[in-house]
Short mmCIF file of C-alpha atoms in Angstrom, two decimals:
data_model
loop_
_atom_site.label_atom_id
_atom_site.label_comp_id
_atom_site.label_asym_id
_atom_site.label_seq_id
_atom_site.Cartn_x
_atom_site.Cartn_y
_atom_site.Cartn_z
CA MET P 9 22.12 -8.06 13.80
CA GLU P 10 20.52 -10.99 15.43
CA GLU P 11 19.20 -13.81 13.85
CA ALA P 12 16.45 -16.85 15.17
CA ALA P 13 15.35 -20.17 14.42
CA GLY P 14 11.91 -20.04 13.62
CA SER P 15 8.79 -19.04 12.04
CA PRO P 16 6.95 -16.24 11.82
CA GLU P 17 4.74 -14.94 14.60
CA ASP P 18 1.24 -15.39 14.25
CA LYS P 19 -0.80 -12.54 15.46
CA GLU P 20 -4.83 -12.21 16.72
CA PHE P 21 -5.29 -8.95 14.03
CA THR P 22 -8.87 -7.16 13.52
CA CYS P 23 -7.85 -6.40 9.73
CA PHE P 24 -9.49 -3.18 7.94
CA SER P 25 -7.84 -4.78 4.56
CA ASP P 26 -4.95 -7.14 3.87
CA ALA P 27 -2.05 -4.64 4.11
CA ILE P 28 -3.83 -2.94 7.05
CA ALA P 29 -3.90 -4.49 10.49
CA ILE P 30 -5.03 -3.48 14.18
CA ASN P 31 -3.36 -5.73 16.93
CA LYS P 32 -6.11 -6.03 19.52
CA GLU P 33 -3.16 -6.23 21.86
CA LYS P 34 0.24 -4.42 20.76
CA GLY P 35 -1.27 -3.37 17.34
CA ASP P 36 0.63 -2.33 14.16
CA LEU P 37 -1.88 0.28 14.38
CA SER P 38 -3.91 1.18 17.09
CA VAL P 39 -7.18 1.72 17.38
CA LYS P 40 -7.11 4.77 19.66
CA ALA P 41 -5.36 6.43 16.43
CA VAL P 42 -8.42 5.73 13.88
CA LYS P 43 -10.98 6.77 16.35
CA ASN P 44 -9.76 9.96 16.52
CA MET P 45 -9.69 10.18 12.49
CA GLU P 46 -12.44 8.61 13.07
CA THR P 47 -14.12 11.82 14.69
CA ALA P 48 -12.06 14.37 13.44
CA VAL P 49 -14.34 13.15 9.69
CA GLU P 50 -17.46 12.76 11.52
CA LYS P 51 -16.69 16.36 12.60
CA GLY P 52 -16.01 18.14 9.07
CA ASN P 53 -12.45 18.98 11.56
CA TRP P 54 -9.92 18.15 8.50
CA VAL P 55 -7.39 19.81 10.78
CA ASP P 56 -7.48 17.14 13.00
CA VAL P 57 -7.79 14.50 10.39
CA ILE P 58 -4.51 15.74 8.48
CA SER P 59 -2.71 15.23 12.45
CA ALA P 60 -4.21 11.83 12.90
CA VAL P 61 -3.14 10.36 9.41
CA LYS P 62 0.07 12.09 10.26
CA GLU P 63 0.28 9.97 13.96
CA ILE P 64 -1.05 6.61 11.96
CA LYS P 65 1.33 7.23 9.05
CA GLN P 66 4.25 7.00 12.59
CA GLU P 67 2.65 4.30 13.01
CA ALA P 68 2.70 2.05 10.17
CA SER P 69 5.90 3.50 9.56
CA ARG P 70 6.83 0.80 12.58
CA LYS P 71 4.69 -1.97 10.85
CA THR P 72 7.62 -4.99 10.35
CA VAL P 73 7.58 -6.04 6.19
CA LYS P 74 8.42 -9.37 5.83
CA ILE P 75 10.88 -10.70 3.16
CA ALA P 76 10.83 -14.20 2.10
CA VAL P 77 13.82 -15.62 0.27
CA THR P 78 12.92 -18.80 -1.69
CA GLY P 79 13.73 -20.92 -4.36
CA ASP P 80 16.23 -24.42 -5.44
CA SER P 81 18.56 -25.77 -2.78
CA GLY P 82 22.33 -24.75 -3.45
CA ASN P 83 21.45 -20.83 -5.86
CA GLY P 84 22.86 -19.12 -3.49
CA MET P 85 19.66 -17.68 -1.49
CA SER P 86 21.59 -16.97 2.42
CA SER P 87 25.15 -16.17 0.49
CA PHE P 88 22.16 -13.22 -1.68
CA ILE P 89 21.11 -12.55 2.37
CA ASN P 90 24.62 -11.11 3.50
CA ALA P 91 24.93 -9.53 -0.05
CA LEU P 92 21.94 -7.50 0.66
CA ARG P 93 22.61 -6.88 4.47
CA GLU P 94 26.16 -6.21 3.07
CA ILE P 95 27.71 -7.85 4.68
CA GLY P 96 30.23 -10.85 4.48
CA HIS P 97 29.99 -14.90 5.09
CA GLU P 98 32.52 -14.71 7.96
CA GLU P 99 31.00 -11.98 10.53
CA GLU P 100 29.05 -13.56 13.02
CA ASP P 101 25.45 -12.90 12.25
CA SER P 102 26.11 -13.61 8.89
CA ALA P 103 23.34 -16.63 7.52
CA PRO P 104 25.67 -19.94 6.83
CA THR P 105 26.42 -20.28 3.31
CA GLY P 106 28.77 -23.28 2.17
CA VAL P 107 27.70 -25.95 -0.93
CA VAL P 108 25.97 -28.46 1.15
CA ARG P 109 22.23 -27.08 2.40
CA THR P 110 22.63 -25.18 5.30
CA THR P 111 19.47 -23.97 5.97
CA GLN P 112 17.18 -26.58 7.14
CA LYS P 113 14.15 -24.25 9.07
CA PRO P 114 12.97 -21.20 8.37
CA VAL P 115 15.84 -18.53 10.06
CA LEU P 116 15.21 -14.75 10.41
CA TYR P 117 17.72 -11.52 10.22
CA SER P 118 17.28 -8.29 10.47
CA SER P 119 19.39 -5.04 8.77
CA SER P 120 20.39 -1.67 9.09
CA LYS P 121 19.97 -1.31 5.82
CA PHE P 122 16.18 -1.84 6.18
CA PRO P 123 14.49 -1.45 9.61
CA ASN P 124 12.28 -2.74 10.80
CA VAL P 125 12.52 -5.30 8.21
CA ASP P 126 11.71 -9.46 8.93
CA LEU P 127 14.10 -11.49 6.06
CA TRP P 128 13.53 -14.91 6.36
CA ASP P 129 15.91 -17.49 4.41
CA LEU P 130 13.71 -20.56 3.88
CA PRO P 131 14.87 -24.24 3.13
CA GLY P 132 15.43 -24.61 -0.67
CA THR P 133 12.32 -26.90 -2.30
CA GLY P 134 15.74 -29.38 -2.45
CA VAL P 135 16.17 -29.58 1.17
CA THR P 136 13.35 -32.10 2.40
CA SER P 137 11.08 -34.38 -0.27
CA LEU P 138 8.31 -32.18 0.20
CA SER P 139 6.88 -32.10 -3.22
CA MET P 140 5.94 -28.02 -4.44
CA GLU P 141 2.20 -28.45 -3.72
CA ASN P 142 4.13 -29.56 0.34
CA TYR P 143 6.04 -27.12 0.10
CA LEU P 144 3.95 -24.57 -0.44
CA GLU P 145 1.78 -25.49 2.14
CA GLU P 146 4.62 -26.32 5.07
CA MET P 147 6.23 -22.60 4.23
CA ASP P 148 2.76 -20.82 4.37
CA PHE P 149 4.03 -17.65 1.99
CA SER P 150 0.35 -16.35 2.77
CA LYS P 151 2.11 -14.23 5.62
CA TYR P 152 5.10 -12.46 4.40
CA ASP P 153 4.64 -9.03 2.59
CA LEU P 154 7.28 -10.03 -0.02
CA ILE P 155 8.87 -12.86 -1.76
CA ILE P 156 12.28 -12.87 -3.02
CA ILE P 157 12.44 -16.43 -5.56
CA ILE P 158 16.53 -17.22 -6.24
CA ALA P 159 17.46 -18.60 -9.08
CA SER P 160 20.94 -19.98 -10.81
CA GLU P 161 22.43 -21.86 -13.61
CA GLN P 162 18.99 -22.28 -14.74
CA PHE P 163 15.36 -20.92 -14.37
CA SER P 164 13.76 -25.07 -13.38
CA SER P 165 9.86 -26.14 -13.17
CA ASN P 166 10.64 -25.30 -9.34
CA HIS P 167 11.32 -21.77 -10.15
CA VAL P 168 8.29 -21.46 -12.69
CA LYS P 169 6.08 -22.72 -9.86
CA LEU P 170 7.13 -20.83 -7.36
CA ALA P 171 6.63 -17.80 -9.57
CA LYS P 172 2.51 -18.63 -10.86
CA ALA P 173 2.20 -19.52 -6.96
CA MET P 174 2.63 -16.09 -5.47
CA GLN P 175 1.14 -14.96 -8.56
CA SER P 176 -2.53 -16.91 -8.07
CA MET P 177 -2.09 -15.56 -4.26
CA ARG P 178 -1.31 -12.38 -5.20
CA ARG P 179 1.93 -12.04 -2.98
CA ARG P 180 4.44 -9.89 -4.92
CA PHE P 181 7.89 -10.95 -5.54
CA TYR P 182 10.94 -10.80 -7.55
CA VAL P 183 13.17 -13.14 -9.27
CA VAL P 184 16.76 -12.35 -8.57
CA TRP P 185 19.08 -14.73 -10.88
CA THR P 186 22.44 -14.55 -8.04
CA LYS P 187 25.35 -15.89 -10.10
CA LEU P 188 25.98 -13.88 -12.94
CA ASP P 189 30.13 -13.48 -12.25
CA ARG P 190 30.42 -17.37 -12.80
CA ASP P 191 28.29 -17.04 -15.87
CA LEU P 192 29.91 -14.31 -17.07
CA ASP P 193 33.15 -16.73 -16.72
CA THR P 194 32.19 -19.45 -18.07
CA SER P 195 29.62 -18.29 -21.20
CA ALA P 196 31.73 -16.96 -24.24
CA LEU P 197 28.70 -14.06 -25.12
CA PRO P 198 29.15 -11.15 -24.65
CA GLU P 199 27.87 -9.74 -20.86
CA LEU P 200 24.85 -7.78 -21.86
CA GLN P 201 24.13 -10.73 -24.42
CA LEU P 202 24.30 -13.19 -21.80
CA GLN P 203 22.16 -10.68 -19.74
CA GLU P 204 19.94 -10.43 -22.61
CA THR P 205 20.29 -14.23 -23.16
CA ILE P 206 19.06 -15.18 -19.08
CA GLN P 207 16.04 -12.32 -18.90
CA LYS P 208 15.00 -14.04 -21.81
CA ASN P 209 15.30 -17.62 -20.88
CA ILE P 210 13.22 -16.43 -17.75
CA GLN P 211 10.64 -14.94 -19.13
CA GLU P 212 9.69 -17.34 -22.16
CA ASN P 213 9.70 -19.06 -18.73
CA LEU P 214 6.93 -17.71 -17.44
CA GLN P 215 4.91 -16.82 -20.00
CA LYS P 216 4.29 -20.80 -20.94
CA GLU P 217 2.77 -20.76 -17.86
CA GLY P 218 0.66 -16.91 -18.13
CA VAL P 219 2.16 -15.78 -15.25
CA GLU P 220 3.48 -11.61 -15.93
CA GLU P 221 6.47 -10.63 -16.10
CA PRO P 222 7.64 -9.86 -12.21
CA PRO P 223 10.85 -7.53 -11.58
CA ILE P 224 14.39 -9.76 -12.57
CA PHE P 225 17.41 -8.52 -11.54
CA LEU P 226 20.77 -10.18 -12.46
CA VAL P 227 23.58 -10.17 -9.26
CA SER P 228 26.34 -11.29 -8.43
CA ASN P 229 26.16 -11.89 -4.45
CA PHE P 230 29.97 -10.99 -4.16
CA SER P 231 29.27 -7.82 -5.75
CA PRO P 232 26.59 -6.30 -3.58
CA ASP P 233 27.14 -2.13 -5.20
CA SER P 234 27.04 -4.22 -8.70
CA LEU P 235 25.53 -4.81 -12.27
CA ASP P 236 21.56 -5.10 -10.71
CA PHE P 237 22.22 -4.92 -7.02
CA PRO P 238 21.70 -0.77 -6.64
CA LYS P 239 18.56 -1.86 -8.54
CA LEU P 240 17.14 -4.40 -6.90
CA ARG P 241 17.53 -2.03 -3.59
CA ILE P 242 15.52 0.93 -5.24
CA THR P 243 13.36 -1.20 -5.63
CA LEU P 244 12.80 -2.99 -2.87
CA THR P 245 13.00 0.53 -1.00
CA GLU P 246 10.18 1.88 -3.14
CA ASP P 247 8.40 -1.45 -2.77
CA LEU P 248 8.76 -1.32 1.03
CA HIS P 249 7.30 2.60 1.60
CA SER P 250 4.47 0.46 -1.03
CA ILE P 251 3.31 -1.83 1.67
CA ARG P 252 2.91 -0.02 3.93
CA TYR P 253 1.55 3.19 3.21
CA HIS P 254 -0.61 2.36 -0.61
CA GLY P 255 -2.55 -0.22 1.52
CA LEU P 256 -2.83 2.48 4.56
CA PHE P 257 -3.91 5.08 2.25
CA ALA P 258 -7.22 2.07 0.50
CA THR P 259 -7.78 1.68 3.87
CA LEU P 260 -8.18 4.40 5.52
CA PHE P 261 -10.36 6.02 2.62
CA ARG P 262 -12.86 3.54 3.19
CA ILE P 263 -13.23 4.02 6.60
CA CYS P 264 -13.71 7.52 6.49
CA GLU P 265 -15.85 7.02 3.52
CA GLU P 266 -17.98 5.08 5.46
CA ILE P 267 -18.32 7.68 8.13
CA ILE P 268 -19.29 10.38 5.37
CA SER P 269 -22.29 8.08 3.48
CA LYS P 270 -23.92 7.73 7.43
CA LYS P 271 -23.38 11.29 7.45
CA VAL P 272 -25.23 11.68 5.15
CA GLU P 273 -28.07 9.52 5.36
CA SER P 274 -28.32 10.36 8.76
CA ILE P 275 -28.31 14.20 7.39
CA LYS P 276 -31.37 12.74 3.83
CA GLY P 277 -33.41 11.35 7.28
CA ILE P 278 -33.83 14.90 8.62
CA ILE P 279 -34.64 15.62 4.91
CA LYS P 280 -37.47 13.59 5.32
CA GLU P 281 -38.86 14.87 8.39
CA ASN P 282 -38.47 17.96 6.94
CA ASN P 283 -36.67 19.27 10.25
CA LEU P 284 -33.97 20.88 8.48
CA GLN P 285 -34.50 24.03 10.86
CA GLU P 286 -34.12 22.34 14.23
CA GLY P 287 -32.41 19.75 13.12
CA LEU P 288 -29.56 21.46 10.96
CA GLY P 289 -29.86 24.87 12.87
CA ILE P 290 -31.40 26.22 8.55
CA SER P 291 -33.60 29.60 9.35
CA ASP P 292 -34.91 28.41 5.38
CA PRO P 293 -35.21 24.99 3.61
CA ASN P 294 -36.24 26.22 1.07
CA LYS P 295 -33.36 28.12 0.36
CA LEU P 296 -30.92 26.34 -1.58
CA VAL P 297 -27.93 28.75 -0.88
CA GLU P 298 -28.76 28.22 2.50
CA CYS P 299 -28.92 24.05 2.79
CA ARG P 300 -25.55 24.86 0.51
CA LYS P 301 -23.54 26.49 2.74
CA VAL P 302 -24.61 24.55 5.76
CA PHE P 303 -24.25 21.40 4.53
CA GLN P 304 -20.91 22.52 3.24
CA GLU P 305 -20.16 23.87 6.85
CA ASN P 306 -21.39 20.16 7.76
CA PHE P 307 -18.88 18.48 6.35
CA GLY P 308 -16.01 21.12 6.79
CA VAL P 309 -15.81 21.77 3.07
CA ASP P 310 -16.58 25.64 3.36
CA GLU P 311 -14.17 28.30 1.55
CA LYS P 312 -13.36 28.71 5.25
CA SER P 313 -11.91 25.15 6.15
CA LEU P 314 -11.03 24.50 3.10
CA HIS P 315 -8.13 27.74 3.51
CA GLN P 316 -7.06 26.74 6.86
CA VAL P 317 -6.53 23.14 5.77
CA ALA P 318 -4.47 24.72 2.95
CA LEU P 319 -2.54 26.28 5.43
CA THR P 320 -1.97 23.74 8.16
CA MET P 321 -1.11 21.81 4.86
CA ASN P 322 1.79 24.74 4.23
CA GLN P 323 0.65 23.24 0.85
CA PRO P 324 -2.14 25.99 -0.81
CA GLN P 325 -1.70 24.64 -4.29
CA VAL P 326 -3.39 21.38 -2.78
CA ILE P 327 -7.08 22.93 -2.70
CA GLN P 328 -6.07 25.25 -5.27
CA ASP P 329 -5.67 21.99 -8.01
CA HIS P 330 -8.43 21.44 -6.95
CA GLN P 331 -10.54 24.94 -7.72
CA GLN P 332 -8.44 24.32 -11.51
CA ASP P 333 -9.74 21.35 -12.26
CA GLY P 334 -13.43 21.30 -11.04
CA SER P 335 -13.14 19.17 -8.51
CA THR P 336 -13.69 21.02 -5.16
CA LEU P 337 -16.69 22.70 -3.71
CA SER P 338 -15.72 26.63 -4.90
CA GLU P 339 -16.70 26.25 -8.38
CA LEU P 340 -19.55 24.20 -8.17
CA TYR P 341 -20.77 26.30 -5.40
CA HIS P 342 -20.83 29.72 -6.73
CA LEU P 343 -23.05 28.92 -9.95
CA PRO P 344 -25.74 31.02 -9.86
CA VAL P 345 -29.15 29.95 -7.60
CA ARG P 346 -31.01 30.82 -9.27
CA ALA P 347 -29.37 28.57 -12.54
CA VAL P 348 -29.66 25.83 -9.80
CA ASN P 349 -32.59 26.29 -8.07
CA PHE P 350 -34.20 26.22 -12.33
CA VAL P 351 -32.90 23.20 -13.61
CA LEU P 352 -33.37 21.45 -9.85
CA CYS P 353 -36.85 22.46 -9.71
CA CYS P 354 -37.96 21.40 -13.28
CA PHE P 355 -37.45 18.38 -12.46
CA ASP P 356 -37.63 17.32 -8.19
CA SER P 357 -39.44 17.73 -5.33
CA THR P 358 -38.49 20.24 -2.92
CA HIS P 359 -36.61 17.39 -0.18
CA ARG P 360 -35.10 15.95 -3.49
CA GLN P 361 -33.71 19.87 -4.57
CA GLN P 362 -31.89 19.71 -1.21
CA ALA P 363 -31.10 15.38 -0.72
CA ARG P 364 -28.73 16.38 -4.44
CA VAL P 365 -27.07 19.28 -2.32
CA LEU P 366 -26.08 16.93 -0.17
CA ASP P 367 -25.07 14.55 -2.23
CA GLU P 368 -23.00 16.81 -4.18
CA ALA P 369 -21.39 18.25 -0.92
CA ALA P 370 -20.27 14.21 0.23
CA GLU P 371 -18.91 13.32 -3.24
CA LYS P 372 -16.58 16.55 -2.91
CA THR P 373 -15.76 16.63 0.07
CA LYS P 374 -14.98 12.48 -0.19
CA GLU P 375 -12.96 14.20 -3.25
CA ILE P 376 -11.08 16.82 -0.84
CA LEU P 377 -9.98 13.55 1.52
CA ARG P 378 -8.94 11.94 -1.03
CA LYS P 379 -6.16 14.27 -1.66
CA ILE P 380 -4.86 15.07 1.54
CA LEU P 381 -4.36 11.44 2.60
CA LYS P 382 -3.33 11.12 -0.46
CA GLU P 383 -0.59 13.76 0.07
CA THR P 384 0.01 12.93 3.41
CA LEU P 385 0.84 9.15 2.98
CA LEU P 386 1.90 9.15 -0.80
CA PRO P 387 4.44 12.48 -0.64
#
């Protein structure tokens, strides 16, 4: 694996969210793929929506996730990076280790164990004469997706300040105690009691400063397959998935929700102009059952369209679940028309009745969209 010194590359992004960005030049998420999805939502074509979301997910899977490893100098940060990558200190591309301060500037490492992940080995907090405030500014932690705070021997005030800063910046972070093997050799306490003591000490120090407890792992850099290392790898793998796709889910939903809302406003304009016959081809706008049918078809949430969605996703349960819990259009729109008309006519004008049926269609469309995105991105 190659290593490179320097700082993470700055890029010009048009951001939809903190987690997902579109690069104008060589985007993490292509403008074309997002446009395809927007067009499909506008047309109420769920099959094309699913296809576009799958394409976007494939692109997002190649998004580079940046992880920073930091802590006090001498805590074993470089050794931890080697252990996480499952390589020995003597190997050519290993991170330099030793009793002296070996990392003087940010150094980039990668690993086949974690594809499309940049592991940044940062200088320890004691490498320079910088104050903690200046250190935080110099390292620019906002550019990283995940921060791993390394500690050993003691959980110092610097560790607490780092954790507090990460929380205030809303950065996801871990605390990793790296020299548990040395502690076990020198302590008279049984292994489980020693682990509980170390963990409790970390928790209490963080609580004093109002820091919510992060994932805490007690490991030995010389035993990457024992203690909390397996649990750390599982947690990291899950968080990498979350970093890539949970932000993507929220971003895509917001984009599609805006399109649906604009479409609703456009149709409401047609309703206000009393032009549903010409505008949407509704032969008798006074018949809510016909309005309802056309609105469903326009948004792609009629029975035929929903059946296509189920077949495309090969998950009929996706739609059935909505039918069972009342969250699809089926249950709502199978109510007797007379009952709906009676209730609405008692309170609203014809235009308001039409707008209400439209709003119901739009809300159910968003629920179907949410389900499709969840099943496609977060299986």
